[in-house]
Amino acid sequence: MSVPKAFLVLLAERPMNGYQLRSEFEARTGATWPLNIGQAYTTLQRLERDGLVTSRPEEDSEVFELTESGVAAVRSWWASPVERSRPARDELAIKLTLAVTAPHVDVSQVVQSQRTESMRMLHEYTRLKAGGRSSGVGERAWLLLLDSLIFQTEAEIRWLDHVEATVMRDSERVIPPEESTPTASVVRPTGARQ
């Protein structure tokens, strides 16, 4: 998630202080990714250091606004696709790839535990969507975000099913230790002669 880019987009609409930016960001994203105020101001300091925003004192706070470079950065962001060349670290993918390679881990139990949680979240997102109205730009944005979360969670559940099926299929092909040679266990393709 690019909080700096989001702040630039919001500042393209009007100058704001850190508290206003944080509140606007959370309102537009349905508070899906809450920010603490320290993170908001740290982000703004970096944007100012990079020449994308300027600040001026106003009453009890600093108000930030875009520079020309900031305006150009917003235009560039809208015109560019989100790069997926380097996947984000996914804790679930890391957990399961470690589970399938770690001795004495019941991968089926890990998968089932996650599937239960993923199903709970899918029901929650679906419930939230059913209660939503499509009136207003903010509400439409929230419903679209819920759609994204629903689709991602459905894909996660399909992937969990795939992991479980793959692990079960592969475990059926491993020769039990009492039948294997003392130096190595042998994995044979399905249908191979013994």
Short mmCIF file of N, CA and C in Angstrom, two decimals:
data_model
loop_
_atom_site.label_atom_id
_atom_site.label_comp_id
_atom_site.label_asym_id
_atom_site.label_seq_id
_atom_site.Cartn_x
_atom_site.Cartn_y
_atom_site.Cartn_z
N MET A 1 0.85 -1.17 0.00
CA MET A 1 0.00 0.00 0.00
C MET A 1 0.89 1.22 0.00
N SER A 2 0.56 2.17 -0.83
CA SER A 2 1.38 3.36 -0.94
C SER A 2 0.71 4.55 -0.25
N VAL A 3 0.99 4.71 1.02
CA VAL A 3 0.44 5.84 1.76
C VAL A 3 0.96 7.16 1.19
N PRO A 4 2.26 7.26 0.84
CA PRO A 4 2.72 8.52 0.26
C PRO A 4 1.94 8.91 -1.00
N LYS A 5 1.70 7.94 -1.89
CA LYS A 5 0.94 8.24 -3.11
C LYS A 5 -0.48 8.67 -2.77
N ALA A 6 -1.09 7.99 -1.81
CA ALA A 6 -2.45 8.35 -1.40
C ALA A 6 -2.48 9.77 -0.85
N PHE A 7 -1.49 10.15 -0.06
CA PHE A 7 -1.44 11.50 0.48
C PHE A 7 -1.29 12.53 -0.64
N LEU A 8 -0.47 12.22 -1.64
CA LEU A 8 -0.32 13.15 -2.76
C LEU A 8 -1.65 13.33 -3.49
N VAL A 9 -2.37 12.24 -3.71
CA VAL A 9 -3.67 12.32 -4.39
C VAL A 9 -4.63 13.20 -3.57
N LEU A 10 -4.67 12.99 -2.27
CA LEU A 10 -5.57 13.78 -1.43
C LEU A 10 -5.17 15.25 -1.41
N LEU A 11 -3.87 15.52 -1.39
CA LEU A 11 -3.41 16.91 -1.40
C LEU A 11 -3.64 17.58 -2.74
N ALA A 12 -3.81 16.79 -3.81
CA ALA A 12 -4.13 17.37 -5.12
C ALA A 12 -5.52 18.00 -5.09
N GLU A 13 -6.36 17.57 -4.17
CA GLU A 13 -7.71 18.12 -4.06
C GLU A 13 -7.74 19.42 -3.27
N ARG A 14 -6.94 19.47 -2.19
CA ARG A 14 -6.89 20.68 -1.36
C ARG A 14 -5.77 20.53 -0.34
N PRO A 15 -5.21 21.63 0.15
CA PRO A 15 -4.21 21.56 1.21
C PRO A 15 -4.85 21.01 2.50
N MET A 16 -4.07 20.24 3.25
CA MET A 16 -4.57 19.65 4.51
C MET A 16 -3.42 19.50 5.49
N ASN A 17 -3.78 19.38 6.77
CA ASN A 17 -2.78 19.05 7.77
C ASN A 17 -2.73 17.53 7.93
N GLY A 18 -1.81 17.04 8.73
CA GLY A 18 -1.63 15.60 8.89
C GLY A 18 -2.86 14.89 9.43
N TYR A 19 -3.53 15.50 10.39
CA TYR A 19 -4.72 14.88 10.96
C TYR A 19 -5.82 14.78 9.91
N GLN A 20 -6.00 15.84 9.13
CA GLN A 20 -7.02 15.82 8.07
C GLN A 20 -6.70 14.76 7.02
N LEU A 21 -5.43 14.66 6.65
CA LEU A 21 -5.03 13.65 5.66
C LEU A 21 -5.29 12.24 6.18
N ARG A 22 -4.91 11.99 7.41
CA ARG A 22 -5.15 10.67 7.99
C ARG A 22 -6.64 10.36 8.01
N SER A 23 -7.45 11.32 8.45
CA SER A 23 -8.90 11.11 8.51
C SER A 23 -9.50 10.87 7.13
N GLU A 24 -9.07 11.65 6.15
CA GLU A 24 -9.57 11.51 4.79
C GLU A 24 -9.15 10.17 4.19
N PHE A 25 -7.91 9.77 4.42
CA PHE A 25 -7.43 8.48 3.93
C PHE A 25 -8.27 7.34 4.51
N GLU A 26 -8.50 7.37 5.81
CA GLU A 26 -9.27 6.32 6.45
C GLU A 26 -10.73 6.34 6.01
N ALA A 27 -11.29 7.53 5.80
CA ALA A 27 -12.68 7.62 5.33
C ALA A 27 -12.82 7.03 3.94
N ARG A 28 -11.87 7.30 3.07
CA ARG A 28 -11.97 6.83 1.69
C ARG A 28 -11.65 5.35 1.54
N THR A 29 -10.92 4.80 2.48
CA THR A 29 -10.58 3.37 2.39
C THR A 29 -11.37 2.54 3.40
N GLY A 30 -12.40 3.14 3.98
CA GLY A 30 -13.22 2.41 4.94
C GLY A 30 -12.45 2.00 6.18
N ALA A 31 -11.40 2.73 6.51
CA ALA A 31 -10.54 2.43 7.67
C ALA A 31 -9.97 1.02 7.59
N THR A 32 -9.83 0.50 6.38
CA THR A 32 -9.27 -0.83 6.19
C THR A 32 -7.80 -0.87 6.57
N TRP A 33 -7.10 0.23 6.31
CA TRP A 33 -5.68 0.33 6.64
C TRP A 33 -5.49 1.53 7.57
N PRO A 34 -5.79 1.39 8.85
CA PRO A 34 -5.68 2.53 9.76
C PRO A 34 -4.24 3.03 9.86
N LEU A 35 -4.11 4.33 9.99
CA LEU A 35 -2.80 4.97 10.14
C LEU A 35 -2.76 5.66 11.49
N ASN A 36 -1.61 5.61 12.15
CA ASN A 36 -1.49 6.43 13.35
C ASN A 36 -0.97 7.80 12.91
N ILE A 37 -1.20 8.78 13.73
CA ILE A 37 -0.86 10.15 13.36
C ILE A 37 0.65 10.32 13.17
N GLY A 38 1.45 9.57 13.93
CA GLY A 38 2.90 9.63 13.75
C GLY A 38 3.32 9.17 12.37
N GLN A 39 2.69 8.10 11.88
CA GLN A 39 2.98 7.61 10.52
C GLN A 39 2.58 8.66 9.48
N ALA A 40 1.47 9.33 9.71
CA ALA A 40 1.02 10.36 8.76
C ALA A 40 2.06 11.48 8.68
N TYR A 41 2.52 11.97 9.82
CA TYR A 41 3.48 13.07 9.80
C TYR A 41 4.86 12.64 9.31
N THR A 42 5.27 11.43 9.59
CA THR A 42 6.54 10.92 9.06
C THR A 42 6.48 10.86 7.53
N THR A 43 5.35 10.39 7.01
CA THR A 43 5.16 10.33 5.56
C THR A 43 5.22 11.73 4.96
N LEU A 44 4.56 12.68 5.60
CA LEU A 44 4.55 14.06 5.09
C LEU A 44 5.96 14.67 5.13
N GLN A 45 6.73 14.38 6.16
CA GLN A 45 8.10 14.89 6.22
C GLN A 45 8.94 14.34 5.08
N ARG A 46 8.76 13.06 4.74
CA ARG A 46 9.50 12.48 3.62
C ARG A 46 9.06 13.11 2.30
N LEU A 47 7.77 13.32 2.14
CA LEU A 47 7.29 13.95 0.91
C LEU A 47 7.84 15.37 0.78
N GLU A 48 7.94 16.07 1.90
CA GLU A 48 8.50 17.42 1.88
C GLU A 48 10.00 17.37 1.57
N ARG A 49 10.71 16.45 2.18
CA ARG A 49 12.13 16.27 1.92
C ARG A 49 12.38 15.99 0.44
N ASP A 50 11.49 15.20 -0.18
CA ASP A 50 11.63 14.84 -1.59
C ASP A 50 11.12 15.91 -2.54
N GLY A 51 10.65 17.03 -2.00
CA GLY A 51 10.21 18.14 -2.84
C GLY A 51 8.84 17.97 -3.47
N LEU A 52 8.03 17.06 -2.93
CA LEU A 52 6.70 16.81 -3.51
C LEU A 52 5.61 17.62 -2.82
N VAL A 53 5.86 18.05 -1.59
CA VAL A 53 4.92 18.91 -0.87
C VAL A 53 5.70 20.03 -0.17
N THR A 54 4.98 21.08 0.15
CA THR A 54 5.52 22.13 1.00
C THR A 54 4.57 22.28 2.18
N SER A 55 5.07 22.90 3.24
CA SER A 55 4.22 23.12 4.41
C SER A 55 4.28 24.58 4.81
N ARG A 56 3.22 24.99 5.47
CA ARG A 56 3.17 26.34 6.03
C ARG A 56 2.42 26.27 7.35
N PRO A 57 2.86 27.05 8.33
CA PRO A 57 2.15 27.04 9.61
C PRO A 57 0.79 27.71 9.45
N GLU A 58 -0.19 27.14 10.10
CA GLU A 58 -1.54 27.72 10.07
C GLU A 58 -2.22 27.36 11.38
N GLU A 59 -2.58 28.35 12.14
CA GLU A 59 -3.19 28.18 13.47
C GLU A 59 -2.37 27.21 14.31
N ASP A 60 -2.92 26.06 14.65
CA ASP A 60 -2.24 25.12 15.55
C ASP A 60 -1.53 23.99 14.83
N SER A 61 -1.43 24.03 13.51
CA SER A 61 -0.82 22.91 12.80
C SER A 61 -0.13 23.38 11.53
N GLU A 62 0.58 22.43 10.92
CA GLU A 62 1.19 22.68 9.62
C GLU A 62 0.24 22.19 8.55
N VAL A 63 0.06 23.00 7.51
CA VAL A 63 -0.78 22.62 6.38
C VAL A 63 0.15 22.29 5.22
N PHE A 64 -0.14 21.19 4.56
CA PHE A 64 0.68 20.71 3.45
C PHE A 64 -0.06 20.90 2.14
N GLU A 65 0.72 21.22 1.10
CA GLU A 65 0.16 21.31 -0.25
C GLU A 65 1.18 20.82 -1.25
N LEU A 66 0.68 20.43 -2.42
CA LEU A 66 1.56 19.88 -3.45
C LEU A 66 2.44 20.95 -4.08
N THR A 67 3.63 20.54 -4.47
CA THR A 67 4.49 21.35 -5.32
C THR A 67 4.20 20.92 -6.76
N GLU A 68 4.84 21.56 -7.72
CA GLU A 68 4.69 21.14 -9.12
C GLU A 68 5.18 19.70 -9.30
N SER A 69 6.26 19.36 -8.60
CA SER A 69 6.75 17.98 -8.67
C SER A 69 5.73 17.01 -8.09
N GLY A 70 5.04 17.42 -7.06
CA GLY A 70 3.99 16.59 -6.47
C GLY A 70 2.83 16.38 -7.42
N VAL A 71 2.45 17.45 -8.12
CA VAL A 71 1.38 17.34 -9.13
C VAL A 71 1.80 16.37 -10.22
N ALA A 72 3.05 16.47 -10.67
CA ALA A 72 3.56 15.57 -11.71
C ALA A 72 3.58 14.12 -11.21
N ALA A 73 3.93 13.93 -9.94
CA ALA A 73 3.96 12.57 -9.37
C ALA A 73 2.56 11.96 -9.34
N VAL A 74 1.56 12.77 -9.02
CA VAL A 74 0.17 12.27 -9.02
C VAL A 74 -0.24 11.88 -10.43
N ARG A 75 0.04 12.74 -11.41
CA ARG A 75 -0.30 12.41 -12.81
C ARG A 75 0.39 11.13 -13.25
N SER A 76 1.65 11.00 -12.91
CA SER A 76 2.42 9.81 -13.27
C SER A 76 1.83 8.56 -12.62
N TRP A 77 1.42 8.67 -11.36
CA TRP A 77 0.85 7.52 -10.66
C TRP A 77 -0.45 7.07 -11.31
N TRP A 78 -1.31 8.03 -11.66
CA TRP A 78 -2.57 7.67 -12.31
C TRP A 78 -2.32 7.01 -13.66
N ALA A 79 -1.30 7.45 -14.37
CA ALA A 79 -1.04 6.95 -15.72
C ALA A 79 -0.29 5.62 -15.74
N SER A 80 0.29 5.23 -14.62
CA SER A 80 1.12 4.01 -14.57
C SER A 80 0.37 2.86 -13.91
N PRO A 81 0.57 1.64 -14.43
CA PRO A 81 -0.04 0.50 -13.76
C PRO A 81 0.69 0.20 -12.44
N VAL A 82 0.01 -0.47 -11.54
CA VAL A 82 0.65 -0.92 -10.31
C VAL A 82 1.55 -2.09 -10.68
N GLU A 83 2.82 -1.98 -10.34
CA GLU A 83 3.78 -3.03 -10.70
C GLU A 83 3.63 -4.22 -9.78
N ARG A 84 3.57 -5.39 -10.38
CA ARG A 84 3.46 -6.63 -9.62
C ARG A 84 4.69 -7.50 -9.81
N SER A 85 5.78 -6.89 -10.29
CA SER A 85 6.98 -7.67 -10.58
C SER A 85 7.62 -8.23 -9.32
N ARG A 86 7.46 -7.55 -8.22
CA ARG A 86 8.00 -8.05 -6.96
C ARG A 86 6.83 -8.22 -6.00
N PRO A 87 6.42 -9.47 -5.77
CA PRO A 87 5.24 -9.68 -4.92
C PRO A 87 5.47 -9.16 -3.50
N ALA A 88 4.40 -8.67 -2.92
CA ALA A 88 4.45 -8.25 -1.53
C ALA A 88 4.66 -9.47 -0.65
N ARG A 89 5.27 -9.27 0.49
CA ARG A 89 5.44 -10.39 1.42
C ARG A 89 4.07 -10.79 1.94
N ASP A 90 3.74 -12.02 1.73
CA ASP A 90 2.45 -12.55 2.14
C ASP A 90 2.69 -13.54 3.28
N GLU A 91 2.28 -13.16 4.47
CA GLU A 91 2.56 -13.99 5.64
C GLU A 91 2.00 -15.40 5.49
N LEU A 92 0.81 -15.52 4.89
CA LEU A 92 0.22 -16.85 4.72
C LEU A 92 1.05 -17.70 3.77
N ALA A 93 1.48 -17.13 2.66
CA ALA A 93 2.31 -17.89 1.71
C ALA A 93 3.61 -18.31 2.37
N ILE A 94 4.22 -17.42 3.13
CA ILE A 94 5.46 -17.76 3.83
C ILE A 94 5.20 -18.88 4.83
N LYS A 95 4.13 -18.75 5.60
CA LYS A 95 3.80 -19.75 6.62
C LYS A 95 3.60 -21.13 5.99
N LEU A 96 2.85 -21.19 4.90
CA LEU A 96 2.56 -22.50 4.29
C LEU A 96 3.76 -23.08 3.57
N THR A 97 4.58 -22.24 2.93
CA THR A 97 5.77 -22.79 2.27
C THR A 97 6.75 -23.33 3.31
N LEU A 98 6.80 -22.71 4.47
CA LEU A 98 7.64 -23.24 5.54
C LEU A 98 7.02 -24.50 6.14
N ALA A 99 5.70 -24.51 6.28
CA ALA A 99 5.03 -25.68 6.86
C ALA A 99 5.24 -26.94 6.03
N VAL A 100 5.18 -26.82 4.70
CA VAL A 100 5.33 -28.02 3.87
C VAL A 100 6.76 -28.54 3.85
N THR A 101 7.71 -27.72 4.29
CA THR A 101 9.10 -28.16 4.30
C THR A 101 9.62 -28.45 5.71
N ALA A 102 8.82 -28.14 6.72
CA ALA A 102 9.26 -28.35 8.11
C ALA A 102 8.83 -29.74 8.58
N PRO A 103 9.73 -30.43 9.29
CA PRO A 103 9.35 -31.74 9.82
C PRO A 103 8.35 -31.58 10.96
N HIS A 104 7.50 -32.54 11.11
CA HIS A 104 6.57 -32.62 12.24
C HIS A 104 5.52 -31.51 12.25
N VAL A 105 5.20 -30.95 11.09
CA VAL A 105 4.13 -29.95 11.02
C VAL A 105 2.96 -30.58 10.28
N ASP A 106 1.80 -30.53 10.88
CA ASP A 106 0.59 -31.05 10.25
C ASP A 106 0.05 -29.96 9.32
N VAL A 107 0.43 -30.04 8.07
CA VAL A 107 0.05 -29.01 7.09
C VAL A 107 -1.47 -28.93 6.97
N SER A 108 -2.15 -30.06 7.03
CA SER A 108 -3.62 -30.05 6.94
C SER A 108 -4.23 -29.22 8.06
N GLN A 109 -3.66 -29.31 9.25
CA GLN A 109 -4.16 -28.53 10.37
C GLN A 109 -3.90 -27.04 10.16
N VAL A 110 -2.73 -26.70 9.66
CA VAL A 110 -2.41 -25.30 9.37
C VAL A 110 -3.39 -24.76 8.33
N VAL A 111 -3.63 -25.54 7.28
CA VAL A 111 -4.55 -25.13 6.21
C VAL A 111 -5.96 -24.98 6.76
N GLN A 112 -6.41 -25.95 7.55
CA GLN A 112 -7.78 -25.91 8.08
C GLN A 112 -7.98 -24.71 8.99
N SER A 113 -7.00 -24.43 9.83
CA SER A 113 -7.08 -23.27 10.71
C SER A 113 -7.21 -21.98 9.90
N GLN A 114 -6.40 -21.86 8.86
CA GLN A 114 -6.47 -20.66 8.02
C GLN A 114 -7.77 -20.61 7.24
N ARG A 115 -8.23 -21.76 6.74
CA ARG A 115 -9.48 -21.78 5.98
C ARG A 115 -10.64 -21.28 6.85
N THR A 116 -10.66 -21.71 8.12
CA THR A 116 -11.70 -21.25 9.04
C THR A 116 -11.66 -19.74 9.18
N GLU A 117 -10.48 -19.18 9.36
CA GLU A 117 -10.33 -17.73 9.48
C GLU A 117 -10.71 -17.02 8.18
N SER A 118 -10.28 -17.55 7.06
CA SER A 118 -10.58 -16.93 5.77
C SER A 118 -12.09 -16.95 5.50
N MET A 119 -12.74 -18.05 5.85
CA MET A 119 -14.20 -18.13 5.69
C MET A 119 -14.89 -17.12 6.60
N ARG A 120 -14.39 -16.97 7.81
CA ARG A 120 -14.96 -15.97 8.73
C ARG A 120 -14.87 -14.57 8.13
N MET A 121 -13.70 -14.25 7.58
CA MET A 121 -13.52 -12.93 6.97
C MET A 121 -14.39 -12.76 5.73
N LEU A 122 -14.51 -13.81 4.93
CA LEU A 122 -15.36 -13.74 3.74
C LEU A 122 -16.81 -13.45 4.14
N HIS A 123 -17.29 -14.12 5.17
CA HIS A 123 -18.65 -13.86 5.66
C HIS A 123 -18.78 -12.42 6.16
N GLU A 124 -17.77 -11.94 6.85
CA GLU A 124 -17.80 -10.56 7.37
C GLU A 124 -17.83 -9.55 6.22
N TYR A 125 -16.96 -9.73 5.23
CA TYR A 125 -16.95 -8.81 4.09
C TYR A 125 -18.28 -8.85 3.35
N THR A 126 -18.82 -10.04 3.17
CA THR A 126 -20.10 -10.19 2.47
C THR A 126 -21.22 -9.52 3.26
N ARG A 127 -21.19 -9.67 4.58
CA ARG A 127 -22.19 -9.02 5.43
C ARG A 127 -22.10 -7.50 5.32
N LEU A 128 -20.87 -6.99 5.36
CA LEU A 128 -20.68 -5.54 5.23
C LEU A 128 -21.18 -5.04 3.88
N LYS A 129 -20.90 -5.81 2.83
CA LYS A 129 -21.34 -5.40 1.50
C LYS A 129 -22.86 -5.41 1.40
N ALA A 130 -23.50 -6.41 1.96
CA ALA A 130 -24.96 -6.50 1.90
C ALA A 130 -25.61 -5.32 2.62
N GLY A 131 -24.95 -4.79 3.63
CA GLY A 131 -25.49 -3.66 4.37
C GLY A 131 -25.19 -2.32 3.75
N GLY A 132 -24.36 -2.30 2.69
CA GLY A 132 -23.96 -1.04 2.07
C GLY A 132 -24.97 -0.52 1.08
N ARG A 133 -24.86 0.76 0.82
CA ARG A 133 -25.68 1.41 -0.20
C ARG A 133 -24.73 1.97 -1.24
N SER A 134 -25.16 2.02 -2.46
CA SER A 134 -24.26 2.51 -3.51
C SER A 134 -24.47 3.99 -3.79
N SER A 135 -25.05 4.72 -2.85
CA SER A 135 -25.23 6.16 -3.06
C SER A 135 -24.00 6.89 -2.55
N GLY A 136 -23.56 7.85 -3.30
CA GLY A 136 -22.42 8.65 -2.90
C GLY A 136 -21.10 8.05 -3.32
N VAL A 137 -20.15 8.92 -3.63
CA VAL A 137 -18.84 8.48 -4.11
C VAL A 137 -18.11 7.69 -3.03
N GLY A 138 -18.15 8.15 -1.79
CA GLY A 138 -17.46 7.45 -0.71
C GLY A 138 -18.02 6.06 -0.49
N GLU A 139 -19.33 5.92 -0.57
CA GLU A 139 -19.95 4.61 -0.39
C GLU A 139 -19.60 3.68 -1.54
N ARG A 140 -19.59 4.20 -2.77
CA ARG A 140 -19.20 3.37 -3.92
C ARG A 140 -17.77 2.90 -3.77
N ALA A 141 -16.88 3.80 -3.33
CA ALA A 141 -15.48 3.42 -3.13
C ALA A 141 -15.38 2.31 -2.09
N TRP A 142 -16.13 2.44 -0.99
CA TRP A 142 -16.12 1.43 0.06
C TRP A 142 -16.61 0.09 -0.47
N LEU A 143 -17.69 0.09 -1.27
CA LEU A 143 -18.22 -1.16 -1.83
C LEU A 143 -17.23 -1.79 -2.80
N LEU A 144 -16.54 -0.97 -3.58
CA LEU A 144 -15.52 -1.51 -4.48
C LEU A 144 -14.36 -2.12 -3.70
N LEU A 145 -13.98 -1.48 -2.62
CA LEU A 145 -12.93 -2.03 -1.76
C LEU A 145 -13.38 -3.37 -1.16
N LEU A 146 -14.63 -3.43 -0.72
CA LEU A 146 -15.15 -4.70 -0.21
C LEU A 146 -15.13 -5.78 -1.29
N ASP A 147 -15.50 -5.41 -2.52
CA ASP A 147 -15.42 -6.37 -3.63
C ASP A 147 -14.00 -6.92 -3.76
N SER A 148 -13.02 -6.03 -3.70
CA SER A 148 -11.63 -6.45 -3.81
C SER A 148 -11.27 -7.42 -2.68
N LEU A 149 -11.67 -7.10 -1.47
CA LEU A 149 -11.38 -7.98 -0.32
C LEU A 149 -12.10 -9.32 -0.46
N ILE A 150 -13.32 -9.31 -0.95
CA ILE A 150 -14.07 -10.55 -1.16
C ILE A 150 -13.37 -11.41 -2.20
N PHE A 151 -13.00 -10.81 -3.34
CA PHE A 151 -12.34 -11.58 -4.41
C PHE A 151 -11.00 -12.14 -3.93
N GLN A 152 -10.23 -11.34 -3.19
CA GLN A 152 -8.94 -11.81 -2.68
C GLN A 152 -9.13 -12.97 -1.69
N THR A 153 -10.14 -12.86 -0.84
CA THR A 153 -10.38 -13.91 0.15
C THR A 153 -10.87 -15.19 -0.53
N GLU A 154 -11.72 -15.05 -1.54
CA GLU A 154 -12.16 -16.22 -2.30
C GLU A 154 -10.96 -16.90 -2.97
N ALA A 155 -10.07 -16.10 -3.53
CA ALA A 155 -8.87 -16.67 -4.16
C ALA A 155 -7.99 -17.35 -3.12
N GLU A 156 -7.89 -16.77 -1.94
CA GLU A 156 -7.10 -17.37 -0.86
C GLU A 156 -7.67 -18.73 -0.48
N ILE A 157 -8.98 -18.83 -0.38
CA ILE A 157 -9.62 -20.10 -0.03
C ILE A 157 -9.37 -21.14 -1.12
N ARG A 158 -9.47 -20.74 -2.38
CA ARG A 158 -9.16 -21.67 -3.48
C ARG A 158 -7.71 -22.14 -3.39
N TRP A 159 -6.79 -21.21 -3.07
CA TRP A 159 -5.39 -21.57 -2.95
C TRP A 159 -5.17 -22.54 -1.78
N LEU A 160 -5.85 -22.31 -0.67
CA LEU A 160 -5.75 -23.23 0.47
C LEU A 160 -6.22 -24.63 0.07
N ASP A 161 -7.31 -24.71 -0.69
CA ASP A 161 -7.79 -26.01 -1.19
C ASP A 161 -6.72 -26.67 -2.05
N HIS A 162 -6.08 -25.87 -2.90
CA HIS A 162 -5.02 -26.38 -3.77
C HIS A 162 -3.82 -26.89 -2.95
N VAL A 163 -3.41 -26.11 -1.96
CA VAL A 163 -2.29 -26.52 -1.11
C VAL A 163 -2.62 -27.85 -0.44
N GLU A 164 -3.79 -27.95 0.13
CA GLU A 164 -4.18 -29.18 0.83
C GLU A 164 -4.21 -30.37 -0.13
N ALA A 165 -4.79 -30.19 -1.31
CA ALA A 165 -4.86 -31.28 -2.28
C ALA A 165 -3.46 -31.69 -2.75
N THR A 166 -2.60 -30.72 -2.97
CA THR A 166 -1.23 -31.01 -3.43
C THR A 166 -0.46 -31.77 -2.36
N VAL A 167 -0.55 -31.33 -1.13
CA VAL A 167 0.17 -32.00 -0.04
C VAL A 167 -0.36 -33.42 0.14
N MET A 168 -1.68 -33.59 0.07
CA MET A 168 -2.25 -34.94 0.22
C MET A 168 -1.81 -35.84 -0.93
N ARG A 169 -1.85 -35.32 -2.15
CA ARG A 169 -1.45 -36.11 -3.32
C ARG A 169 0.02 -36.50 -3.21
N ASP A 170 0.87 -35.54 -2.84
CA ASP A 170 2.30 -35.82 -2.73
C ASP A 170 2.60 -36.79 -1.59
N SER A 171 1.86 -36.71 -0.50
CA SER A 171 2.12 -37.62 0.63
C SER A 171 1.75 -39.05 0.27
N GLU A 172 0.83 -39.24 -0.65
CA GLU A 172 0.46 -40.59 -1.08
C GLU A 172 1.56 -41.23 -1.92
N ARG A 173 2.43 -40.42 -2.50
CA ARG A 173 3.48 -40.94 -3.38
C ARG A 173 4.79 -41.21 -2.65
N VAL A 174 4.90 -40.84 -1.40
CA VAL A 174 6.13 -41.06 -0.64
C VAL A 174 6.12 -42.49 -0.10
N ILE A 175 7.21 -43.21 -0.33
CA ILE A 175 7.32 -44.58 0.18
C ILE A 175 7.51 -44.50 1.69
N PRO A 176 6.73 -45.25 2.45
CA PRO A 176 6.88 -45.22 3.91
C PRO A 176 8.31 -45.58 4.31
N PRO A 177 8.81 -45.05 5.44
CA PRO A 177 10.19 -45.26 5.86
C PRO A 177 10.59 -46.73 5.95
N GLU A 178 9.69 -47.62 6.39
CA GLU A 178 10.08 -49.03 6.52
C GLU A 178 10.33 -49.69 5.17
N GLU A 179 9.80 -49.13 4.08
CA GLU A 179 10.01 -49.71 2.75
C GLU A 179 11.16 -49.05 2.00
N SER A 180 11.64 -47.93 2.49
CA SER A 180 12.66 -47.20 1.75
C SER A 180 14.06 -47.68 2.12
N THR A 181 15.01 -47.26 1.31
CA THR A 181 16.40 -47.59 1.61
C THR A 181 16.84 -46.80 2.82
N PRO A 182 17.86 -47.25 3.54
CA PRO A 182 18.27 -46.53 4.74
C PRO A 182 18.82 -45.14 4.44
N THR A 183 19.25 -44.87 3.23
CA THR A 183 19.89 -43.59 2.94
C THR A 183 18.93 -42.52 2.45
N ALA A 184 17.83 -42.91 1.86
CA ALA A 184 16.94 -41.88 1.32
C ALA A 184 15.54 -42.43 1.18
N SER A 185 14.59 -41.53 1.24
CA SER A 185 13.22 -41.90 0.96
C SER A 185 12.97 -41.56 -0.50
N VAL A 186 12.20 -42.37 -1.19
CA VAL A 186 12.01 -42.21 -2.63
C VAL A 186 10.60 -41.73 -2.90
N VAL A 187 10.49 -40.76 -3.78
CA VAL A 187 9.19 -40.29 -4.23
C VAL A 187 9.00 -40.78 -5.65
N ARG A 188 7.89 -41.47 -5.89
CA ARG A 188 7.63 -42.00 -7.22
C ARG A 188 6.44 -41.29 -7.83
N PRO A 189 6.46 -41.05 -9.15
CA PRO A 189 5.30 -40.47 -9.80
C PRO A 189 4.10 -41.40 -9.67
N THR A 190 2.92 -40.82 -9.67
CA THR A 190 1.70 -41.61 -9.60
C THR A 190 1.67 -42.59 -10.77
N GLY A 191 1.34 -43.83 -10.49
CA GLY A 191 1.25 -44.84 -11.54
C GLY A 191 2.57 -45.52 -11.85
N ALA A 192 3.67 -45.13 -11.21
CA ALA A 192 4.97 -45.75 -11.48
C ALA A 192 5.01 -47.14 -10.88
N ARG A 193 5.73 -48.04 -11.54
CA ARG A 193 5.85 -49.42 -11.03
C ARG A 193 6.84 -49.47 -9.88
N GLN A 194 6.60 -50.40 -8.99
CA GLN A 194 7.51 -50.56 -7.84
C GLN A 194 8.38 -51.77 -8.02
#
